[in-house]
Structures are given as C-alpha cells and as structure tokens.
C-alpha cells in the first residue's frame, strides 16, 4: 500500500476549526510521559471536505482498493484512500485498473450513487471490491456494480440497519447477501432462476443492528445478543449473550469485526469479547472459558473478554492487539455506572480516543483525536473501519513495508486516517529524544534506507565523541561506514599531521578518513585502530604501520596491538619499519605478555627466530619445543632452562639430556638453583638429575649428594637403587638424610658400605624387623663375623630365632644355631620349623646329588666331544690347488663345502717346530704349498708328508681322504676305512692321528 503523502494532510482541509486544533493530530499532549505512539494521524483531504460541507457522514466501508462513504443524504461516495473521489474512467478499467491515488488521472466525472432517500446505515463490499451494497432508513437495499451497469434494489417498509454481501458475490451467480433492520428479521437472499429467494435466518429478538460475513460464516447482533450462522452447513453455529448493563443498541451500536476466518471480535457498550470458531472437539476448554454448546460441526470458545471504562464506538484488529475507538463519558456522569442512557448533545463532550490494547486489556498506547465538532457528538456518531490486511505481514510488532493497514475514524463532519508508525517514524522519534543507539539498532534490524542509516550513524558518532565515549564510538565505525571507501576516505590527511598528534619520528603523507582525523585530534587513534578497514577499503601502508606503532607504545593497548598483528593481512604493511620504530623505545616496564607475543610474531615474519624464541620462552608458549626443532635453535636454549622446565618439564628434561654437550649439567643446575621462588626448582632438579643418571650414571656425579636429598623428597623408592649404583655421594651426608627421613633399609645399606656391619644388622633386625633383608645383607658381606653377629642378635629374640632357622638351609648350619640358643628359650612354632629344616635339608641334598650327576654326565660328554674334535687334522689348502681339484672332482668340492672353515683357516697358533715343517724345517708359509696340522701341534707341508708316508699314493688321494673325513667313533672310523679303502692320516712323529 502506498504511503500517505504529506500534502494530503490537514492543511486546507477545513476552515471551520481553529488553526491550533488542526495542528494537533498526533493525540499527544504536552507534559505527558514519553511513550511512543503506535499510530500517526492525518485528516482525510481530497474531495471529502467539500462533500461534507452540505452533508454528514454516517458510515464507511473499506476494500483493498477503495472506500465507500455513506451520508445522511442517502448518497454513497466512492473515494480513494486519501479522500479523492474515484474517476468513472478509472473504474471502467476493471480488475486491471491501478486505483492508487498516484496512478489516477483526474477528470470532472466522479463515482457516486444517490440511491437512497434517507441516511445510509450500512455499507458492504465483496472481497474483490467490485460490488457495493448499502441499506438505508428509507427501507431500501441497493447493490451496485462499480465497473458495470448492474444494479439491484430491494424495497421494505421498515428501516434497514445492516447489510453484508457474500465475500464471493462477484464470482458466484447466486449473488447472495444478508440484510436486516427494525423489522427484527435477518433475511438471506439468494438469486434463483426466477429471481431472488428470501430466507429468514432469524427473527423475533428485536432489530438487527449489525451483520458481517466472512467465508461461510455470518455473524449478526440483535437486542438479545450475537448469533453466528454457517452457510456451508445451513445451520446456526452459536449464540453469544448481549453484555449485561450495555446501553441499548439504538443508542450505542454493537460492533462485529472478523480478524481471521475463525476469529470474531465483538465490541458492545463497554465489553470486548473475542470468539474463536473451530472444529468441534469434545471435552475441551480454553482458559477459564467454557465452550458454548453448538452444532456438531463447530465449536466456539471465548478466548478473550474484558471490560473497559469507556464506550466502544468502533473496534478493529491491530496485529495481535486491538484498536478501539473510545468515547469518553463527560464529567456530569459522575460515578454513575454505564447504562442505557445516551450522552447528551450538549457542547461538553470529550475528544474521542484511540486505544491500542492487548487481549487482556493492557494499554499499549492512547491517542486523543481533535475531530471537528467533537464537543457535540455522542458515541453513536462515530465509527471505525480499517483496510483488510494479511496477518502474515505482521511480524514482531510491525508490518511489512507498504502493507500497513489504514484505520478510518469517521465522524459526521470529519474523517481522520490513522496509520501504524513505520520504521522511519520510530527512528525519528528515538533521535528526537537522544536515543541514538536504539535508533541505529532499529535501522539495522529493519534494513532501512542507506541515507537514513548514514544519518543516524553520523549523529550517533558525534554524540559519543562529545560524551567522550571513545571506545564505543570506535567500535561503531565499521557498522556505520559499512566498508565503503567513499564513507571512509572523504578527505586527505596532510603531511606530519599524525606525527604532530603523537610526537613520533614517523613522517608520512597518508590518505585518511574524516573519522580517523577526529580520533587523531582527540589523541584516541589507538582506540580506533582495532576497527580500521584492512580490505575494502584499503588505506595507506604507512597509516597501518603508524597505527601499530601507536598501539605498541601504549601498554594499555598491547592486546589490541597483538590482535592487529594476528588479524591484519601481511600485505597491507611492512614489518621492518614497525620493528625499527618500536625497538629503540622498548623498556622493561613496557614489556607485557601481549607485546612479547606480538613482537615474536613480527620476528618470525622477518626470520629472526632466535629473538622470537626468547620471547616465546618467556611467554611459556606450549609450541616453543616444536619451534626449537623446526628452526634448529638448540644453541639458544642455554639461557632459557627455567622457562622450558616451567612450560613442560618432561619435554624440557628430554631436550636438555639430548643436548647435554651444548648445555652442561652444571649450567642446568646453576640456572635452576638461581630460579628461587619463581618455580619448584627442586622438583625440576630431581627430574633432570634422575633422567641424567639413567642415561649416564657418571655425567652428574658432582650433584649426587644433592640427588640423594632430592630422591628422599620426591621419589623415596628410587633412593635405595641409587645408593647401590652410585659411588659419588658422601656416605655421612646420605646417612644423615636417611636418618632424618626414617629410611631404615637405606640406613642399613649405607652403614654396611661404611663398614659398620653390626650397626647395620641392628637397624635391620631391631628396627626394620626383616630377617630376609638381614640374611641378604649378611650374604653380601661374605664375612663369618657378620653371620656370627646375626646369630648373636637373633638369639636375643625368640621370633627372630625361628625366622633364622627357616632360612638356614644353604646359608648356615642349623646345628650351630641350635647349640648357641640359650636353654629354656621358647621359640614359636619350633617343631614346625625343625620339620621344615629337615625337609629342606633333604630336598637340598637331593638337589645337590642330582646336580652333581648332571654335571658329571655333562663333563664326560663334553670331554668326549672335545677329544673327537681334537683328533681331527687341519688341512690348510692352496686356493689354486682347490680350484683345480674342484674342476676335476665334484666329490672333493662337496667335501670341502661341508668344511669351509678348513679352507680359509689361518695358521695362528705356534706349532712345535716354531712355524716350520716338521720334516723339511722350511717355513710353513711357502706359497703354493698346502699344510697339514695335527692336534699334537706337528705341522707338515703336504708334499713333505706325502713323501715321508707310504699311506698316500699321490696328492689327490690325500686331499680326497681329508675332504671325505667325518666324525665317527673308533668303530665307525674303522668301518669307513674298510669301506672306502682309504687309510687314516696319522702324525709321523707321534701316535696321534686324524681321520
């Protein structure tokens, strides 16, 4: 729906009222509380003032495209929504015509129907707005087509008060409608073949005062109450009783309005009811209201009901609320209850009011309307009508743009148009009251005009800067400027301007925006920096660099500096100029964690990994270990031992152990000791020295005294193994620590190492009470005096004697213990222990005999094996001879393959002949001559042996006999010799032989 142009307002509408009255249409009085009105108002202009000069308005009907106005003169005027009479030519265009005022071409021909001789009481459009029905006090009913010449008139003898056309009147040939009046009958008209058929739906309960038709439901009001009839089922749906105490309908008419197809709004006197008509559900109720018994087809629930303190002159839906035209009773009524008595026509009536209320009568807004002549009107003289609207367009308390309904407040000489306030109205109302934040949120939520958004944003920024709310103003800039280059860059920032503001040695000519200049002039540029655009639009590189420097130099903005470094694209500024400007001005007092992290990030970008590592280590960054490995920064960890241990002691310990050549244990220990109270340095020392000891027990020997105390504090279970393994701690200090901590087992071990075995045994027996430990200790000492001391101390305690007897087997002679036990000493469980001693002794004796037998058998077997091995001759052959023999005889090759060690054995042991042949006394190392060595250490050249022995016929037989030699017993060797026919090789100088 088109918005109402301001030129159709109050100006020039009517000269009968004062100018002051014309200017006050908003209904807001000075001094009232600042509640935003729901509606905005203007008088209907156009042709209306001239029409009502000689006539008075009685009723009005509104369709989606036009308005029908009935008068006391019996005329029906067709107007547009602003009061202009519609053109006959435009109406003849039919459904395709655009009847909005801005699209009409005015001529002198207007549309009106002078069809009645008395006042028009009721008007009704069909749903398409093609037909208009009217009824009058002259008893006539007229239905006229707005686009054709079709017209029907019905005459009655009594005044007709209400009419309603079938919503589908133009679409159906039945041309149905209902009408009623003072005759008390509601007549249902249906067109048949031979004319209209009349059906009386109801009669006998007084005049019909109002009727309305929605889909198939017809609702009407008479003196008794309200009825609803369903044309689809051809039966009455429900009856709702007339509110008690309401004025007579002739004095104050009831008002029936359909909000939806199944929701009927009823306003009568001071009572409001809302009836919901739905499919019948047995046994159901709604709230505190019981369903009204009706036919089987539908069920009606009163979903809302309340009383008002004013007369209801009209009612209409307002989204999910109600708009009520209220007539306020005069002061002369005093404390009288509302009654059937009508207000008088004296000139003291109050202005009518429009109330926006919820279904529970909660007031949302109230506006007083200064209509012309309101002092002389009574409640029946007003009526309220509205344009049809779709509930789907009403969301979150607002209608979609262009779809707002219009409300028409009709009085005899005036019509006021009320329209829901739109977004711009709401925004302007907020701006007038300085609520800039709410105005901006409203424009954003409703996606208002860009120009409106920029105006609201600009005024809001100016307000925030004036109030010194710099942070809020800076955060608002990206919203208001919307990433538009034209919004950001509207002027040029001249040379050295920023340098002057911040006193930096940083020269630049930059292109900046209006708001950045404002912030810079107020010395608040660091506040704006986090919101500077980095992509669209992109500002000068130098401006970004200067912004980063300004953040870094102010510790209050170091977090913003870090955020900018991480979030800004690297391409919009250069890192080196930023670092070169920051580094000379750095002081220890300025170094916050955020600044360190930001600088480390910048150092990484420039490849200065050592500086970055130093900062990451101070920050205890968990990724520092990966950073060390990635960039091979092991040399840089020398001064950051404490930080690394605080970050991850296990990974740091592993790293320090691996790099102990670069950073010595002395350096690590000295740094941890110097850490003091900044960390648990003793625990870190324990972890490091323990890991170092496991890797290399001697690497940290200078700190073993310290390690004893650390084990005592953090890992007592490891103390005893450490005392056993280490030789670099001071026994006296270790003993003192164990005594202080009460470590008995460790005390005994240290006393034993100090040579004080008796005191050690005393600790074990008297304090520790562990006989097994005492026995183990005595066994380790390997000293008879220790055993005697053990027996001596044990005999003083009967229980210890019993335990000693249980462990004698293998260690002590039980008879010796029994002999030294004092007479009469009671030993617990002595019999059982003696039985155990005997049993254990027998078992031990049996085991010893068995072991001896096994040992003897093993000795014999090994000796036989050794003897057989010793009888073998060792043949040291020539490689050329072997190769030749291999080519000539495969059998020789296979034999040599079975004993490869013989072919490649070097003569390392010294023979009896001093490395010479026992026959020719030449050295055995003569080339190309094979050698034979016997177990008796006699060695021969193979040629000398062959010449000196008749056993071998030639060299080949000798080699074959040796290569075929295998291990056999004497009988097996004799069998082999007899089978092969090859005699065994024997030492010439002794009786030993090798087969």
CSV table of N, CA, C and O in Angstrom, one decimal, residues 26-102:
chain,number,residue,atom,x,y,z
A,26,UNK,N,-1.6,14.5,16.5
A,26,UNK,CA,-0.9,13.3,17.0
A,26,UNK,C,-1.5,12.7,18.2
A,26,UNK,O,-1.3,11.6,18.6
A,27,UNK,N,-2.4,13.5,18.9
A,27,UNK,CA,-3.0,13.0,20.1
A,27,UNK,C,-2.2,13.1,21.3
A,27,UNK,O,-2.6,12.6,22.4
A,28,UNK,N,-1.0,13.6,21.3
A,28,UNK,CA,-0.1,13.7,22.4
A,28,UNK,C,-0.1,15.0,23.0
A,28,UNK,O,0.0,16.0,22.4
A,29,UNK,N,-0.4,15.1,24.3
A,29,UNK,CA,-0.5,16.4,25.0
A,29,UNK,C,0.9,16.7,25.6
A,29,UNK,O,1.7,15.8,25.9
A,30,UNK,N,1.2,18.0,25.7
A,30,UNK,CA,2.4,18.4,26.3
A,30,UNK,C,2.4,18.0,27.7
A,30,UNK,O,1.5,18.2,28.5
A,31,UNK,N,3.5,17.5,28.2
A,31,UNK,CA,3.7,17.1,29.6
A,31,UNK,C,3.4,15.7,29.8
A,31,UNK,O,3.6,15.2,30.9
A,32,UNK,N,2.8,14.9,28.8
A,32,UNK,CA,2.6,13.5,29.0
A,32,UNK,C,3.9,12.7,29.0
A,32,UNK,O,4.9,13.2,28.5
A,33,UNK,N,3.8,11.6,29.6
A,33,UNK,CA,5.1,10.8,29.6
A,33,UNK,C,5.5,10.3,28.2
A,33,UNK,O,4.7,10.3,27.3
A,34,UNK,N,6.8,10.1,28.1
A,34,UNK,CA,7.3,9.9,26.8
A,34,UNK,C,7.1,8.5,26.3
A,34,UNK,O,8.1,7.7,26.2
A,35,UNK,N,5.9,8.1,26.0
A,35,UNK,CA,5.6,6.8,25.4
A,35,UNK,C,5.4,7.0,23.9
A,35,UNK,O,4.6,7.9,23.5
A,36,UNK,N,6.1,6.2,23.1
A,36,UNK,CA,6.0,6.4,21.7
A,36,UNK,C,4.6,5.9,21.2
A,36,UNK,O,4.1,4.9,21.6
A,37,UNK,N,3.9,6.8,20.4
A,37,UNK,CA,2.6,6.4,19.9
A,37,UNK,C,2.7,5.2,18.9
A,37,UNK,O,3.8,5.0,18.3
A,38,UNK,N,1.6,4.5,18.8
A,38,UNK,CA,1.6,3.4,17.9
A,38,UNK,C,1.1,3.9,16.5
A,38,UNK,O,1.4,3.2,15.5
A,39,UNK,N,0.4,5.0,16.4
A,39,UNK,CA,-0.2,5.4,15.2
A,39,UNK,C,0.2,6.8,14.9
A,39,UNK,O,0.5,7.6,15.8
A,40,UNK,N,0.1,7.2,13.6
A,40,UNK,CA,0.3,8.6,13.2
A,40,UNK,C,-1.0,8.9,12.4
A,40,UNK,O,-1.7,8.1,11.8
A,41,UNK,N,-1.4,10.2,12.5
A,41,UNK,CA,-2.7,10.6,12.1
A,41,UNK,C,-2.7,11.8,11.1
A,41,UNK,O,-1.7,12.6,11.1
A,42,UNK,N,-3.7,11.8,10.2
A,42,UNK,CA,-3.9,13.0,9.4
A,42,UNK,C,-5.4,13.0,9.0
A,42,UNK,O,-6.0,11.9,8.8
A,43,UNK,N,-5.9,14.2,8.7
A,43,UNK,CA,-7.2,14.3,8.3
A,43,UNK,C,-7.3,13.9,6.8
A,43,UNK,O,-6.4,14.1,6.0
A,44,UNK,N,-8.4,13.2,6.5
A,44,UNK,CA,-8.6,12.9,5.1
A,44,UNK,C,-9.0,14.2,4.3
A,44,UNK,O,-9.8,15.0,4.7
A,45,UNK,N,-8.2,14.4,3.3
A,45,UNK,CA,-8.4,15.6,2.5
A,45,UNK,C,-9.1,15.3,1.2
A,45,UNK,O,-10.1,14.6,1.1
A,46,UNK,N,-8.5,15.8,0.1
A,46,UNK,CA,-9.1,15.5,-1.2
A,46,UNK,C,-10.5,16.1,-1.4
A,46,UNK,O,-10.7,17.3,-1.1
A,47,UNK,N,-11.4,15.3,-1.8
A,47,UNK,CA,-12.8,15.7,-2.1
A,47,UNK,C,-13.6,15.7,-0.8
A,47,UNK,O,-14.8,16.3,-0.8
A,48,UNK,N,-13.2,15.1,0.3
A,48,UNK,CA,-14.0,14.9,1.4
A,48,UNK,C,-14.5,16.2,2.0
A,48,UNK,O,-15.7,16.3,2.3
A,49,UNK,N,-13.7,17.2,2.3
A,49,UNK,CA,-14.2,18.4,2.9
A,49,UNK,C,-15.4,19.1,2.2
A,49,UNK,O,-16.4,19.5,2.8
A,50,UNK,N,-15.3,19.1,0.8
A,50,UNK,CA,-16.4,19.7,0.1
A,50,UNK,C,-17.6,18.8,0.1
A,50,UNK,O,-18.7,19.3,0.1
A,51,UNK,N,-17.4,17.5,0.2
A,51,UNK,CA,-18.6,16.6,0.2
A,51,UNK,C,-19.4,16.8,1.5
A,51,UNK,O,-20.6,16.7,1.6
A,52,UNK,N,-18.6,17.0,2.6
A,52,UNK,CA,-19.3,17.1,3.9
A,52,UNK,C,-19.7,18.5,4.3
A,52,UNK,O,-20.1,18.7,5.4
A,53,UNK,N,-19.5,19.4,3.4
A,53,UNK,CA,-19.9,20.8,3.7
A,53,UNK,C,-21.5,20.9,3.8
A,53,UNK,O,-22.0,21.5,4.7
A,54,UNK,N,-22.1,20.2,3.0
A,54,UNK,CA,-23.6,20.2,3.0
A,54,UNK,C,-24.2,18.9,3.4
A,54,UNK,O,-25.4,18.7,3.4
A,55,UNK,N,-23.4,17.9,3.8
A,55,UNK,CA,-23.9,16.6,4.1
A,55,UNK,C,-23.1,16.1,5.3
A,55,UNK,O,-22.1,16.7,5.7
A,56,UNK,N,-23.5,15.0,5.9
A,56,UNK,CA,-22.8,14.4,7.1
A,56,UNK,C,-22.5,12.9,6.8
A,56,UNK,O,-23.4,12.2,6.2
A,57,UNK,N,-21.4,12.5,7.3
A,57,UNK,CA,-21.0,11.1,7.1
A,57,UNK,C,-21.7,10.2,8.1
A,57,UNK,O,-21.9,10.6,9.3
A,58,UNK,N,-22.2,9.1,7.7
A,58,UNK,CA,-22.9,8.1,8.6
A,58,UNK,C,-22.2,6.8,8.8
A,58,UNK,O,-22.2,6.2,9.8
A,59,UNK,N,-21.6,6.3,7.7
A,59,UNK,CA,-20.9,5.0,7.8
A,59,UNK,C,-19.8,5.0,6.7
A,59,UNK,O,-19.8,5.8,5.8
A,60,UNK,N,-19.0,4.0,6.8
A,60,UNK,CA,-17.9,3.8,5.8
A,60,UNK,C,-17.6,2.4,5.7
A,60,UNK,O,-17.7,1.6,6.6
A,61,UNK,N,-17.2,2.0,4.5
A,61,UNK,CA,-16.7,0.6,4.2
A,61,UNK,C,-15.4,0.7,3.4
A,61,UNK,O,-15.3,1.6,2.5
A,62,UNK,N,-14.5,-0.2,3.7
A,62,UNK,CA,-13.2,-0.2,3.1
A,62,UNK,C,-12.9,-1.5,2.4
A,62,UNK,O,-13.1,-2.6,3.0
A,63,UNK,N,-12.4,-1.4,1.2
A,63,UNK,CA,-11.9,-2.6,0.5
A,63,UNK,C,-10.4,-2.5,0.3
A,63,UNK,O,-9.8,-1.5,0.7
A,64,UNK,N,-9.9,-3.4,-0.5
A,64,UNK,CA,-8.5,-3.3,-0.7
A,64,UNK,C,-8.1,-2.2,-1.7
A,64,UNK,O,-6.9,-1.9,-1.8
A,65,UNK,N,-9.1,-1.7,-2.4
A,65,UNK,CA,-8.7,-0.7,-3.4
A,65,UNK,C,-9.4,0.6,-3.3
A,65,UNK,O,-9.0,1.6,-3.9
A,66,UNK,N,-10.5,0.7,-2.4
A,66,UNK,CA,-11.2,2.0,-2.4
A,66,UNK,C,-12.0,2.0,-1.1
A,66,UNK,O,-12.0,1.1,-0.3
A,67,UNK,N,-12.7,3.2,-0.9
A,67,UNK,CA,-13.5,3.4,0.3
A,67,UNK,C,-14.9,3.8,-0.2
A,67,UNK,O,-15.1,4.6,-1.2
A,68,UNK,N,-15.9,3.4,0.5
A,68,UNK,CA,-17.3,3.8,0.2
A,68,UNK,C,-17.8,4.6,1.4
A,68,UNK,O,-17.7,4.1,2.6
A,69,UNK,N,-18.3,5.8,1.2
A,69,UNK,CA,-18.7,6.6,2.3
A,69,UNK,C,-20.2,6.9,2.1
A,69,UNK,O,-20.7,7.3,1.1
A,70,UNK,N,-21.0,6.6,3.2
A,70,UNK,CA,-22.5,6.8,3.2
A,70,UNK,C,-22.8,8.1,4.0
A,70,UNK,O,-22.1,8.4,5.0
A,71,UNK,N,-23.8,8.8,3.5
A,71,UNK,CA,-24.1,10.1,4.2
A,71,UNK,C,-25.6,10.1,4.6
A,71,UNK,O,-26.4,9.2,4.3
A,72,UNK,N,-25.9,11.2,5.4
A,72,UNK,CA,-27.3,11.4,5.8
A,72,UNK,C,-28.2,11.7,4.6
A,72,UNK,O,-29.4,11.4,4.7
A,73,UNK,N,-27.6,12.2,3.6
A,73,UNK,CA,-28.4,12.5,2.4
A,73,UNK,C,-28.7,11.3,1.5
A,73,UNK,O,-29.4,11.4,0.5
A,74,UNK,N,-28.3,10.1,1.9
A,74,UNK,CA,-28.6,8.9,1.2
A,74,UNK,C,-27.7,8.6,0.0
A,74,UNK,O,-28.0,7.8,-0.9
A,75,UNK,N,-26.5,9.3,0.0
A,75,UNK,CA,-25.6,9.2,-1.2
A,75,UNK,C,-24.4,8.3,-0.7
A,75,UNK,O,-24.0,8.3,0.4
A,76,UNK,N,-24.0,7.4,-1.7
A,76,UNK,CA,-22.8,6.6,-1.5
A,76,UNK,C,-21.7,7.1,-2.4
A,76,UNK,O,-21.8,7.1,-3.6
A,77,UNK,N,-20.6,7.6,-1.8
A,77,UNK,CA,-19.5,8.1,-2.5
A,77,UNK,C,-18.4,7.1,-2.5
A,77,UNK,O,-18.1,6.5,-1.5
A,78,UNK,N,-17.7,7.0,-3.7
A,78,UNK,CA,-16.6,6.1,-3.8
A,78,UNK,C,-15.3,6.9,-3.9
A,78,UNK,O,-15.1,7.8,-4.7
A,79,UNK,N,-14.4,6.7,-2.9
A,79,UNK,CA,-13.2,7.5,-2.7
A,79,UNK,C,-12.0,6.6,-2.7
A,79,UNK,O,-12.1,5.4,-2.5
A,80,UNK,N,-10.9,7.3,-3.0
A,80,UNK,CA,-9.6,6.5,-2.8
A,80,UNK,C,-9.2,6.6,-1.3
A,80,UNK,O,-10.0,7.2,-0.5
A,81,UNK,N,-8.1,6.1,-0.9
A,81,UNK,CA,-7.8,6.0,0.5
A,81,UNK,C,-7.4,7.4,1.1
A,81,UNK,O,-7.3,7.5,2.3
A,82,UNK,N,-7.3,8.4,0.3
A,82,UNK,CA,-7.0,9.7,0.8
A,82,UNK,C,-8.1,10.7,0.7
A,82,UNK,O,-8.0,11.9,0.9
A,83,UNK,N,-9.3,10.2,0.2
A,83,UNK,CA,-10.5,11.0,0.2
A,83,UNK,C,-10.8,11.6,-1.2
A,83,UNK,O,-11.8,12.3,-1.3
A,84,UNK,N,-10.1,11.3,-2.2
A,84,UNK,CA,-10.4,11.8,-3.5
A,84,UNK,C,-11.4,10.9,-4.1
A,84,UNK,O,-11.4,9.6,-4.1
A,85,UNK,N,-12.4,11.5,-4.8
A,85,UNK,CA,-13.4,10.7,-5.5
A,85,UNK,C,-12.8,10.1,-6.7
A,85,UNK,O,-12.1,10.7,-7.5
A,86,UNK,N,-13.2,8.8,-6.8
A,86,UNK,CA,-12.6,8.0,-7.9
A,86,UNK,C,-13.2,8.4,-9.3
A,86,UNK,O,-14.4,8.7,-9.3
A,87,UNK,N,-12.4,8.3,-10.3
A,87,UNK,CA,-12.9,8.6,-11.7
A,87,UNK,C,-13.7,7.5,-12.3
A,87,UNK,O,-13.4,6.4,-12.1
A,88,UNK,N,-14.7,7.9,-13.0
A,88,UNK,CA,-15.5,7.0,-13.7
A,88,UNK,C,-14.7,6.2,-14.8
A,88,UNK,O,-14.8,5.0,-14.9
A,89,UNK,N,-13.8,6.9,-15.4
A,89,UNK,CA,-12.9,6.2,-16.5
A,89,UNK,C,-12.0,5.2,-15.8
A,89,UNK,O,-11.8,4.1,-16.3
A,90,UNK,N,-11.4,5.5,-14.7
A,90,UNK,CA,-10.6,4.6,-14.0
A,90,UNK,C,-11.3,3.4,-13.5
A,90,UNK,O,-10.9,2.2,-13.6
A,91,UNK,N,-12.5,3.5,-13.1
A,91,UNK,CA,-13.3,2.4,-12.6
A,91,UNK,C,-13.7,1.5,-13.7
A,91,UNK,O,-13.8,0.3,-13.6
A,92,UNK,N,-13.9,2.0,-14.9
A,92,UNK,CA,-14.3,1.2,-16.0
A,92,UNK,C,-13.1,0.3,-16.5
A,92,UNK,O,-13.3,-0.6,-17.4
A,93,UNK,N,-11.9,0.5,-16.0
A,93,UNK,CA,-10.8,-0.4,-16.4
A,93,UNK,C,-10.9,-1.8,-15.8
A,93,UNK,O,-10.2,-2.7,-16.2
A,94,UNK,N,-11.8,-1.9,-14.8
A,94,UNK,CA,-12.0,-3.3,-14.2
A,94,UNK,C,-10.9,-3.7,-13.3
A,94,UNK,O,-10.2,-2.8,-12.6
A,95,UNK,N,-10.6,-5.0,-13.2
A,95,UNK,CA,-9.6,-5.6,-12.3
A,95,UNK,C,-8.2,-5.1,-12.6
A,95,UNK,O,-7.4,-5.1,-11.8
A,96,UNK,N,-8.0,-4.7,-13.9
A,96,UNK,CA,-6.6,-4.3,-14.2
A,96,UNK,C,-6.3,-2.9,-13.8
A,96,UNK,O,-5.1,-2.5,-14.0
A,97,UNK,N,-7.2,-2.2,-13.4
A,97,UNK,CA,-7.0,-0.8,-13.0
A,97,UNK,C,-6.2,-0.7,-11.8
A,97,UNK,O,-6.4,-1.4,-10.8
A,98,UNK,N,-5.3,0.3,-11.7
A,98,UNK,CA,-4.5,0.6,-10.6
A,98,UNK,C,-5.1,1.8,-9.9
A,98,UNK,O,-5.0,2.9,-10.4
A,99,UNK,N,-5.8,1.6,-8.8
A,99,UNK,CA,-6.6,2.6,-8.2
A,99,UNK,C,-5.9,3.4,-7.1
A,99,UNK,O,-6.5,4.1,-6.4
A,100,UNK,N,-4.6,3.2,-7.1
A,100,UNK,CA,-3.9,4.0,-6.1
A,100,UNK,C,-3.9,5.5,-6.5
A,100,UNK,O,-3.9,5.8,-7.7
A,101,UNK,N,-4.0,6.4,-5.6
A,101,UNK,CA,-4.1,7.8,-5.9
A,101,UNK,C,-3.1,8.4,-6.9
A,101,UNK,O,-3.3,9.2,-7.7
A,102,UNK,N,-1.8,7.9,-6.7
A,102,UNK,CA,-0.7,8.4,-7.6
A,102,UNK,C,-0.9,8.0,-9.0
A,102,UNK,O,-0.2,8.5,-9.9
